[in-house]
Short mmCIF file of C-alpha atoms and ligand atoms in Angstrom, two decimals:
data_model
loop_
_atom_site.label_atom_id
_atom_site.label_comp_id
_atom_site.label_asym_id
_atom_site.label_seq_id
_atom_site.Cartn_x
_atom_site.Cartn_y
_atom_site.Cartn_z
CA UNK A 1 -132.02 71.56 23.61
CA UNK A 2 -128.44 72.45 23.93
CA UNK A 3 -126.12 71.47 20.69
CA UNK A 4 -123.25 69.27 21.74
CA UNK A 5 -122.14 69.76 18.06
CA UNK A 6 -121.64 73.02 15.99
CA UNK A 7 -120.87 73.31 12.32
CA UNK A 8 -117.36 74.45 11.28
CA UNK A 9 -115.95 75.70 7.98
CA UNK A 10 -113.50 73.15 6.74
CA UNK A 11 -110.22 73.36 8.93
CA UNK A 12 -106.63 72.01 7.91
CA UNK A 13 -106.00 69.44 10.26
CA UNK A 14 -104.87 66.19 9.75
CA UNK A 15 -104.90 64.79 12.94
CA UNK A 16 -107.95 65.31 15.39
CA UNK A 17 -107.49 68.16 17.49
CA UNK A 18 -108.75 69.03 20.88
CA UNK A 19 -108.53 72.63 21.91
CA UNK A 20 -110.01 74.93 24.32
CA UNK A 21 -112.31 77.84 22.91
CA UNK A 22 -112.00 81.26 24.76
CA UNK A 23 -113.84 84.15 24.10
CA UNK A 24 -112.30 86.84 26.72
CA UNK A 25 -108.60 88.27 27.01
CA UNK A 26 -108.47 88.21 30.45
CA UNK A 27 -108.67 84.46 30.57
CA UNK A 28 -110.16 82.74 33.49
CA UNK A 29 -107.87 79.54 32.42
CA UNK A 30 -104.47 81.02 33.80
CA UNK A 31 -102.15 78.27 32.39
CA UNK A 32 -103.35 79.32 28.79
CA UNK A 33 -101.44 76.66 26.46
CA UNK A 34 -100.86 75.84 22.75
CA UNK A 35 -104.44 74.10 22.94
CA UNK A 36 -105.83 77.67 23.51
CA UNK A 37 -107.74 79.06 20.99
CA UNK A 38 -108.92 82.74 20.90
CA UNK A 39 -112.34 84.55 20.04
CA UNK A 40 -110.96 87.15 17.38
CA UNK A 41 -114.06 88.14 15.49
CA UNK A 42 -117.85 87.31 15.91
CA UNK A 43 -121.12 88.73 14.66
CA UNK A 44 -124.77 86.96 15.33
CA UNK A 45 -124.11 83.93 13.64
CA UNK A 46 -120.10 83.25 13.54
CA UNK A 47 -117.42 83.15 15.49
CA UNK A 48 -113.78 82.92 14.55
CA UNK A 49 -110.80 81.33 16.99
CA UNK A 50 -106.96 81.78 16.58
CA UNK A 51 -105.81 78.18 16.63
CA UNK A 52 -101.97 78.68 16.15
CA UNK A 53 -102.24 81.35 13.50
CA UNK A 54 -105.16 79.80 11.39
CA UNK A 55 -108.91 81.03 11.73
CA UNK A 56 -111.48 78.33 13.16
CA UNK A 57 -114.75 79.56 11.74
CA UNK A 58 -117.90 78.08 14.07
CA UNK A 59 -121.27 78.61 13.31
CA UNK A 60 -122.90 79.99 16.18
CA UNK A 61 -125.26 82.64 17.65
CA UNK A 62 -123.82 82.64 20.87
CA UNK A 63 -120.12 82.57 20.59
CA UNK A 64 -119.82 84.07 24.55
CA UNK A 65 -121.55 80.66 25.71
CA UNK A 66 -118.59 78.95 24.30
CA UNK A 67 -115.89 80.57 26.71
CA UNK A 68 -113.93 77.61 28.14
CA UNK A 69 -115.73 74.85 26.17
CA UNK A 70 -112.94 71.98 25.19
CA UNK A 71 -113.59 70.92 21.69
CA UNK A 72 -112.52 68.11 19.26
CA UNK A 73 -112.09 69.09 15.88
CA UNK A 74 -112.07 66.31 13.54
CA UNK A 75 -110.03 66.11 9.81
CA UNK A 76 -112.63 66.11 6.92
CA UNK A 77 -115.74 66.58 9.33
CA UNK A 78 -117.57 70.24 9.15
CA UNK A 79 -118.78 69.82 13.08
CA UNK A 80 -116.61 70.14 16.05
CA UNK A 81 -118.12 68.58 19.06
CA UNK A 82 -118.21 70.03 22.60
CA UNK A 83 -116.47 67.67 24.72
CA UNK A 84 -116.43 69.68 28.14
CA UNK A 85 -118.85 72.82 28.18
CA UNK A 86 -117.07 74.81 30.92
CA UNK A 87 -120.57 76.26 32.13
CA UNK A 88 -122.26 72.87 32.69
CA UNK A 89 -121.97 70.03 35.33
CA UNK A 90 -123.04 67.59 33.10
CA UNK A 91 -120.53 66.57 30.81
CA UNK A 92 -119.70 63.00 29.83
CA UNK A 93 -117.23 61.29 27.58
CA UNK A 94 -118.71 58.56 25.52
CA UNK A 95 -115.71 56.06 25.59
CA UNK A 96 -117.34 53.56 23.39
CA UNK A 97 -120.74 52.20 21.62
CA UNK A 98 -119.68 48.56 21.78
CA UNK A 99 -121.52 46.85 25.13
CA UNK A 100 -121.91 42.82 25.93
CA UNK A 101 -125.58 43.64 27.23
CA UNK A 102 -129.07 44.80 25.31
CA UNK A 103 -130.59 46.04 27.98
CA UNK A 104 -134.60 46.44 27.23
CA UNK A 105 -134.34 50.25 27.97
CA UNK A 106 -130.83 51.14 26.75
CA UNK A 107 -130.73 54.88 25.50
CA UNK A 108 -127.63 53.99 23.59
CA UNK A 109 -128.04 50.81 21.62
CA UNK A 110 -124.89 48.88 21.01
CA UNK A 111 -122.68 49.15 17.94
CA UNK A 112 -120.22 46.89 16.69
CA UNK A 113 -117.47 49.40 15.65
CA UNK A 114 -115.25 51.17 18.31
CA UNK A 115 -112.91 54.41 18.01
CA UNK A 116 -110.13 54.64 20.25
CA UNK A 117 -110.33 58.49 21.64
CA UNK A 118 -108.61 57.94 24.91
CA UNK A 119 -105.53 60.06 23.98
CA UNK A 120 -108.11 62.92 23.05
CA UNK A 121 -109.98 62.57 25.78
CA UNK A 122 -107.24 62.94 28.20
CA UNK A 123 -106.07 66.07 26.46
CA UNK A 124 -109.64 67.21 27.09
CA UNK A 125 -109.68 66.53 30.57
CA UNK A 126 -106.16 68.43 31.19
CA UNK A 127 -107.77 71.30 29.88
CA UNK A 128 -111.18 71.08 31.91
CA UNK A 129 -112.28 73.75 34.31
CA UNK A 130 -110.87 73.11 37.82
CA UNK A 131 -112.98 70.96 40.27
CA UNK A 132 -115.23 69.57 37.18
CA UNK A 133 -116.80 66.16 37.66
CA UNK A 134 -116.55 64.28 34.24
CA UNK A 135 -118.96 61.23 33.21
CA UNK A 136 -117.51 58.19 31.50
CA UNK A 137 -120.16 56.19 29.76
CA UNK A 138 -120.76 53.79 26.81
CA UNK A 139 -121.67 51.55 25.73
CA UNK A 140 -119.52 49.53 28.31
CA UNK A 141 -116.37 51.45 29.13
CA UNK A 142 -114.61 48.59 30.83
CA UNK A 143 -114.90 46.65 27.55
CA UNK A 144 -111.85 48.79 26.93
CA UNK A 145 -110.32 48.20 30.62
CA UNK A 146 -106.90 48.48 29.90
CA UNK A 147 -107.01 51.90 27.83
CA UNK A 148 -109.57 53.01 30.25
CA UNK A 149 -107.28 52.56 33.81
CA UNK A 150 -103.86 54.01 31.86
CA UNK A 151 -106.47 56.94 31.09
CA UNK A 152 -107.60 57.23 34.41
CA UNK A 153 -104.18 57.11 35.99
CA UNK A 154 -102.71 59.74 33.68
CA UNK A 155 -105.64 62.11 34.25
CA UNK A 156 -105.29 61.50 38.21
CA UNK A 157 -102.07 61.88 38.20
CA UNK A 158 -101.74 65.44 35.89
CA UNK A 159 -105.32 66.57 37.51
CA UNK A 160 -106.02 65.70 40.57
CA UNK A 161 -108.88 67.73 41.28
CA UNK A 162 -111.10 66.33 38.59
CA UNK A 163 -113.84 63.81 39.63
CA UNK A 164 -115.02 61.19 37.29
CA UNK A 165 -118.30 59.35 37.43
CA UNK A 166 -118.40 56.20 35.51
CA UNK A 167 -120.97 54.24 34.22
CA UNK A 168 -120.60 50.50 33.70
CA UNK A 169 -122.34 47.33 33.79
CA UNK A 170 -120.13 45.96 36.24
CA UNK A 171 -119.61 42.75 34.25
CA UNK A 172 -116.06 42.98 33.20
CA UNK A 173 -113.87 43.41 36.29
CA UNK A 174 -111.76 39.99 37.74
CA UNK A 175 -109.56 39.88 40.40
CA UNK A 176 -106.35 41.02 38.72
CA UNK A 177 -107.85 44.16 38.30
CA UNK A 178 -107.44 44.56 42.00
CA UNK A 179 -104.00 46.21 41.10
CA UNK A 180 -105.10 48.70 38.86
CA UNK A 181 -108.18 49.52 40.50
CA UNK A 182 -105.72 50.00 44.23
CA UNK A 183 -103.37 52.44 41.86
CA UNK A 184 -106.29 54.89 41.24
CA UNK A 185 -107.66 57.48 43.97
CA UNK A 186 -110.87 55.42 44.56
CA UNK A 187 -112.50 58.52 46.42
CA UNK A 188 -112.48 60.57 43.27
CA UNK A 189 -114.51 57.88 41.26
CA UNK A 190 -118.05 57.11 40.97
CA UNK A 191 -119.00 54.23 39.80
CA UNK A 192 -122.48 53.51 38.69
CA UNK A 193 -123.50 50.34 38.17
CA UNK A 194 -126.98 48.95 37.62
CA UNK A 195 -129.06 46.36 39.27
CA UNK A 196 -132.42 45.92 38.15
CA UNK A 197 -133.49 42.90 40.52
CA UNK A 198 -132.30 40.95 43.46
CA UNK A 199 -133.94 37.94 41.56
CA UNK A 200 -131.42 36.84 38.78
CA UNK A 201 -133.58 35.40 36.24
CA UNK A 202 -135.75 38.89 36.37
CA UNK A 203 -132.26 41.15 36.11
CA UNK A 204 -130.94 38.74 33.28
CA UNK A 205 -133.59 39.15 31.31
CA UNK A 206 -133.99 42.97 31.73
CA UNK A 207 -130.41 43.00 30.46
CA UNK A 208 -130.72 40.32 27.85
CA UNK A 209 -127.52 37.98 29.05
CA UNK A 210 -127.74 35.02 30.93
CA UNK A 211 -125.45 34.60 33.89
CA UNK A 212 -125.37 38.67 34.27
CA UNK A 213 -126.66 38.69 37.52
CA UNK A 214 -124.18 36.22 39.28
CA UNK A 215 -121.40 37.95 37.35
CA UNK A 216 -122.38 41.36 38.95
CA UNK A 217 -122.60 40.28 42.67
CA UNK A 218 -119.07 38.93 42.18
CA UNK A 219 -117.82 42.05 40.46
CA UNK A 220 -119.58 44.14 42.83
CA UNK A 221 -117.74 42.46 45.90
CA UNK A 222 -114.18 43.34 43.97
CA UNK A 223 -115.36 47.09 43.92
CA UNK A 224 -116.02 47.03 47.49
CA UNK A 225 -112.70 45.47 48.60
CA UNK A 226 -110.88 48.26 46.15
CA UNK A 227 -112.72 50.63 48.06
CA UNK A 228 -115.13 51.98 45.35
CA UNK A 229 -117.59 54.72 45.91
CA UNK A 230 -120.73 53.01 44.20
CA UNK A 231 -123.69 54.35 43.08
CA UNK A 232 -126.58 51.48 42.66
CA UNK A 233 -128.57 52.27 39.48
CA UNK A 234 -132.32 50.51 39.10
CA UNK A 235 -134.23 51.65 36.05
CA UNK A 236 -138.09 51.50 37.09
CA UNK A 237 -139.69 49.13 34.48
CA UNK A 238 -143.13 47.58 34.44
CA UNK A 239 -140.90 44.38 34.12
CA UNK A 240 -139.13 44.73 37.79
CA UNK A 241 -141.41 47.30 39.88
CA UNK A 242 -143.04 44.56 41.60
CA UNK A 243 -139.48 43.62 42.48
CA UNK A 244 -138.02 46.85 44.22
CA UNK A 245 -138.88 45.99 47.73
CA UNK A 246 -137.11 42.50 47.13
CA UNK A 247 -134.06 44.57 45.69
CA UNK A 248 -133.99 46.85 48.34
CA UNK A 249 -133.87 44.14 50.83
CA UNK A 250 -131.01 42.39 48.69
CA UNK A 251 -128.62 45.67 48.35
CA UNK A 252 -128.86 46.71 51.73
CA UNK A 253 -127.52 43.48 52.83
CA UNK A 254 -125.16 42.70 50.28
CA UNK A 255 -124.01 45.73 48.86
CA UNK A 256 -124.26 47.62 52.10
CA UNK A 257 -120.98 49.56 50.97
CA UNK A 258 -122.87 51.64 48.34
CA UNK A 259 -123.05 55.00 48.96
CA UNK A 260 -126.34 55.47 47.19
CA UNK A 261 -129.14 53.43 45.46
CA UNK A 262 -130.93 55.72 42.57
CA UNK A 263 -134.02 54.72 41.44
CA UNK A 264 -134.38 56.19 37.67
CA UNK A 265 -137.48 57.23 35.92
CA UNK A 266 -137.26 55.67 31.85
CA UNK A 267 -135.79 57.88 29.32
CA UNK A 268 -137.52 57.39 25.84
CA UNK A 269 -135.02 57.15 23.38
CA UNK A 270 -133.16 53.88 21.86
CA UNK A 271 -134.72 50.64 23.15
CA UNK A 272 -136.48 52.34 25.76
CA UNK A 273 -138.54 53.73 23.00
CA UNK A 274 -139.01 50.66 21.40
CA UNK A 275 -140.66 48.88 24.42
CA UNK A 276 -142.17 52.14 25.87
CA UNK A 277 -145.58 51.00 25.77
CA UNK A 278 -144.64 47.68 27.50
CA UNK A 279 -142.42 48.87 30.16
CA UNK A 280 -142.88 52.66 30.92
CA UNK A 281 -144.51 52.69 34.64
CA UNK A 282 -146.52 55.61 35.35
CA UNK A 283 -145.31 56.61 39.16
CA UNK A 284 -147.59 59.49 38.94
CA UNK A 285 -150.46 56.95 38.78
CA UNK A 286 -149.11 54.23 41.70
CA UNK A 287 -146.10 54.99 43.42
CA UNK A 288 -146.89 52.17 46.38
CA UNK A 289 -144.13 49.90 45.19
CA UNK A 290 -141.82 52.61 44.71
CA UNK A 291 -142.58 54.10 48.54
CA UNK A 292 -141.88 50.43 49.73
CA UNK A 293 -138.37 50.12 48.35
CA UNK A 294 -137.50 53.41 49.27
CA UNK A 295 -139.09 53.18 53.21
CA UNK A 296 -137.01 49.66 53.14
CA UNK A 297 -133.68 51.06 51.90
CA UNK A 298 -133.42 54.25 53.86
CA UNK A 299 -134.62 52.50 57.05
CA UNK A 300 -131.59 50.52 57.16
CA UNK A 301 -129.34 53.22 56.65
CA UNK A 302 -128.87 53.29 52.23
CA UNK A 303 -129.08 56.84 50.64
CA UNK A 304 -131.58 56.73 48.13
CA UNK A 305 -132.46 59.09 45.64
CA UNK A 306 -135.05 59.48 42.70
CA UNK A 307 -133.59 60.53 39.27
CA UNK A 308 -135.36 61.51 36.46
CA UNK A 309 -138.76 61.82 37.98
CA UNK A 310 -140.83 64.80 37.43
CA UNK A 311 -141.51 66.39 41.52
CA UNK A 312 -145.43 66.25 40.45
CA UNK A 313 -145.09 62.58 39.52
CA UNK A 314 -144.25 61.97 43.46
CA UNK A 315 -146.20 62.08 46.21
CA UNK A 316 -145.18 65.08 48.22
CA UNK A 317 -143.76 63.50 51.34
CA UNK A 318 -141.35 61.44 48.69
CA UNK A 319 -139.96 64.49 46.63
CA UNK A 320 -137.06 65.19 49.18
CA UNK A 321 -135.39 62.14 47.37
CA UNK A 322 -135.77 63.78 43.86
CA UNK A 323 -132.64 64.83 42.15
CA UNK A 324 -132.87 67.42 39.18
CA UNK A 325 -130.81 64.63 37.09
CA UNK A 326 -131.50 65.03 33.76
CA UNK A 327 -128.90 66.75 31.78
CA UNK A 328 -128.93 70.66 30.59
CA UNK A 329 -128.48 69.77 27.27
CA UNK A 330 -131.24 67.38 26.79
CA UNK A 331 -134.01 68.97 29.24
CA UNK A 332 -137.34 70.49 28.71
CA UNK A 333 -140.20 71.32 30.80
CA UNK A 334 -143.98 70.92 29.38
CA UNK A 335 -146.53 74.04 28.80
CA UNK A 336 -147.91 72.58 32.17
CA UNK A 337 -144.96 73.37 33.84
CA UNK A 338 -145.51 77.39 32.91
CA UNK A 339 -146.05 78.93 36.63
CA UNK A 340 -145.32 76.00 38.70
CA UNK A 341 -143.79 76.87 42.07
CA UNK A 342 -141.41 73.47 41.59
CA UNK A 343 -139.93 74.40 38.22
CA UNK A 344 -136.51 75.47 39.67
CA UNK A 345 -135.89 72.45 41.78
CA UNK A 346 -137.77 69.84 39.12
CA UNK A 347 -135.74 67.54 37.10
CA UNK A 348 -138.57 67.91 34.49
CA UNK A 349 -138.30 65.89 31.08
CA UNK A 350 -136.23 64.39 28.79
CA UNK A 351 -136.22 66.54 25.23
CA UNK A 352 -137.84 63.28 23.39
CA UNK A 353 -140.16 63.10 26.01
CA UNK A 354 -143.86 62.50 24.57
CA UNK A 355 -146.32 64.03 26.54
CA UNK A 356 -149.32 61.66 25.12
CA UNK A 357 -147.31 58.30 26.03
CA UNK A 358 -146.11 59.73 29.40
CA UNK A 359 -146.88 60.42 33.03
CA UNK A 360 -151.00 60.77 33.50
CA UNK A 361 -150.38 63.04 36.48
CA UNK A 362 -148.45 65.99 35.78
CA UNK A 363 -149.76 69.01 37.34
CA UNK A 364 -148.59 72.39 38.21
CA UNK A 365 -147.78 73.06 41.88
S1 LIG B 1 -145.66 70.77 36.79
FE1 LIG B 1 -143.67 70.27 35.66
S2 LIG B 1 -142.10 71.92 37.06
FE2 LIG B 1 -144.04 71.33 38.24
S3 LIG B 1 -143.46 69.76 39.42
FE3 LIG B 1 -144.56 69.03 37.19
S4 LIG B 1 -143.19 68.47 36.01
FE4 LIG B 1 -142.20 69.63 37.67
#
């Protein structure tokens, strides 16, 4: 597992500080700024960076791996947060931990408190490597949509090369947002929106919110008319596996403008861990209902992908739909995977995956 937070020695600041760490003199970041911190010393346990004449000591065994990382240092805390890792394509900014839904498989259960970090996130985006895709997630980011739209406008204006992948439950758009959405470069934003069933009652039961499906349908139409690039996301559960084919029919009729439909395996953390025994669907045991849904959706021209599915949990003829989607910092493989010929393209498992409660059909290929 890759650390997203690193220990630092006390540092004399009164406001949070966003800086880009650099470990080589010949910078690959041509527009070096006052937010750049140069490595001045390191050994096998620490790395000292010069931040405007002050030394920031980071406890790390691999100083070079931090090159280009954009980090947040917070007053009074002895950790820094790696907001953007230059060497990774899996960078996500957590906009808020608040949410109005309580999805039974939520990996990040909601909290009441919110800290507005948009100004720091904007600084981080400005320092990101060229052509980076940055995820924005929660909680529900659209609970703070005025600030979110302002952030996106400023970020896109300063860094038109950056792409965003926004995960939202789709509950908080309304017609008045068309002006804000139209002001954005919508081609640079992928909106990831979950839908769990065509049947409203089944969807509402999974997200634990009455009326959520109805609101979602209305708001997906708003996104569609604003030219949104849409990724519909469906976590596979015992609660919805028998609804999948019906859902494929629904989205190919009503959200046919979507760019992709992602069917996702369960991540065993948060509420999903609590509900694992009831909701984990072992696709290595039976793939029939997933296959029917894929066949129907792709037959109607909808690009369909499988996220978080280990390759050997999927019949060979459907493996071409699998994406190595698990973020590098929380990805692992099992001892069974040693020597597997598919390992380099397989997504593997979440760090917190428990073998004795998981797939029964994991076999090296
Ligand atoms: S054995 Fe491991 S690496 Fe090979 S396909 Fe299965 S999960 Fe992937």
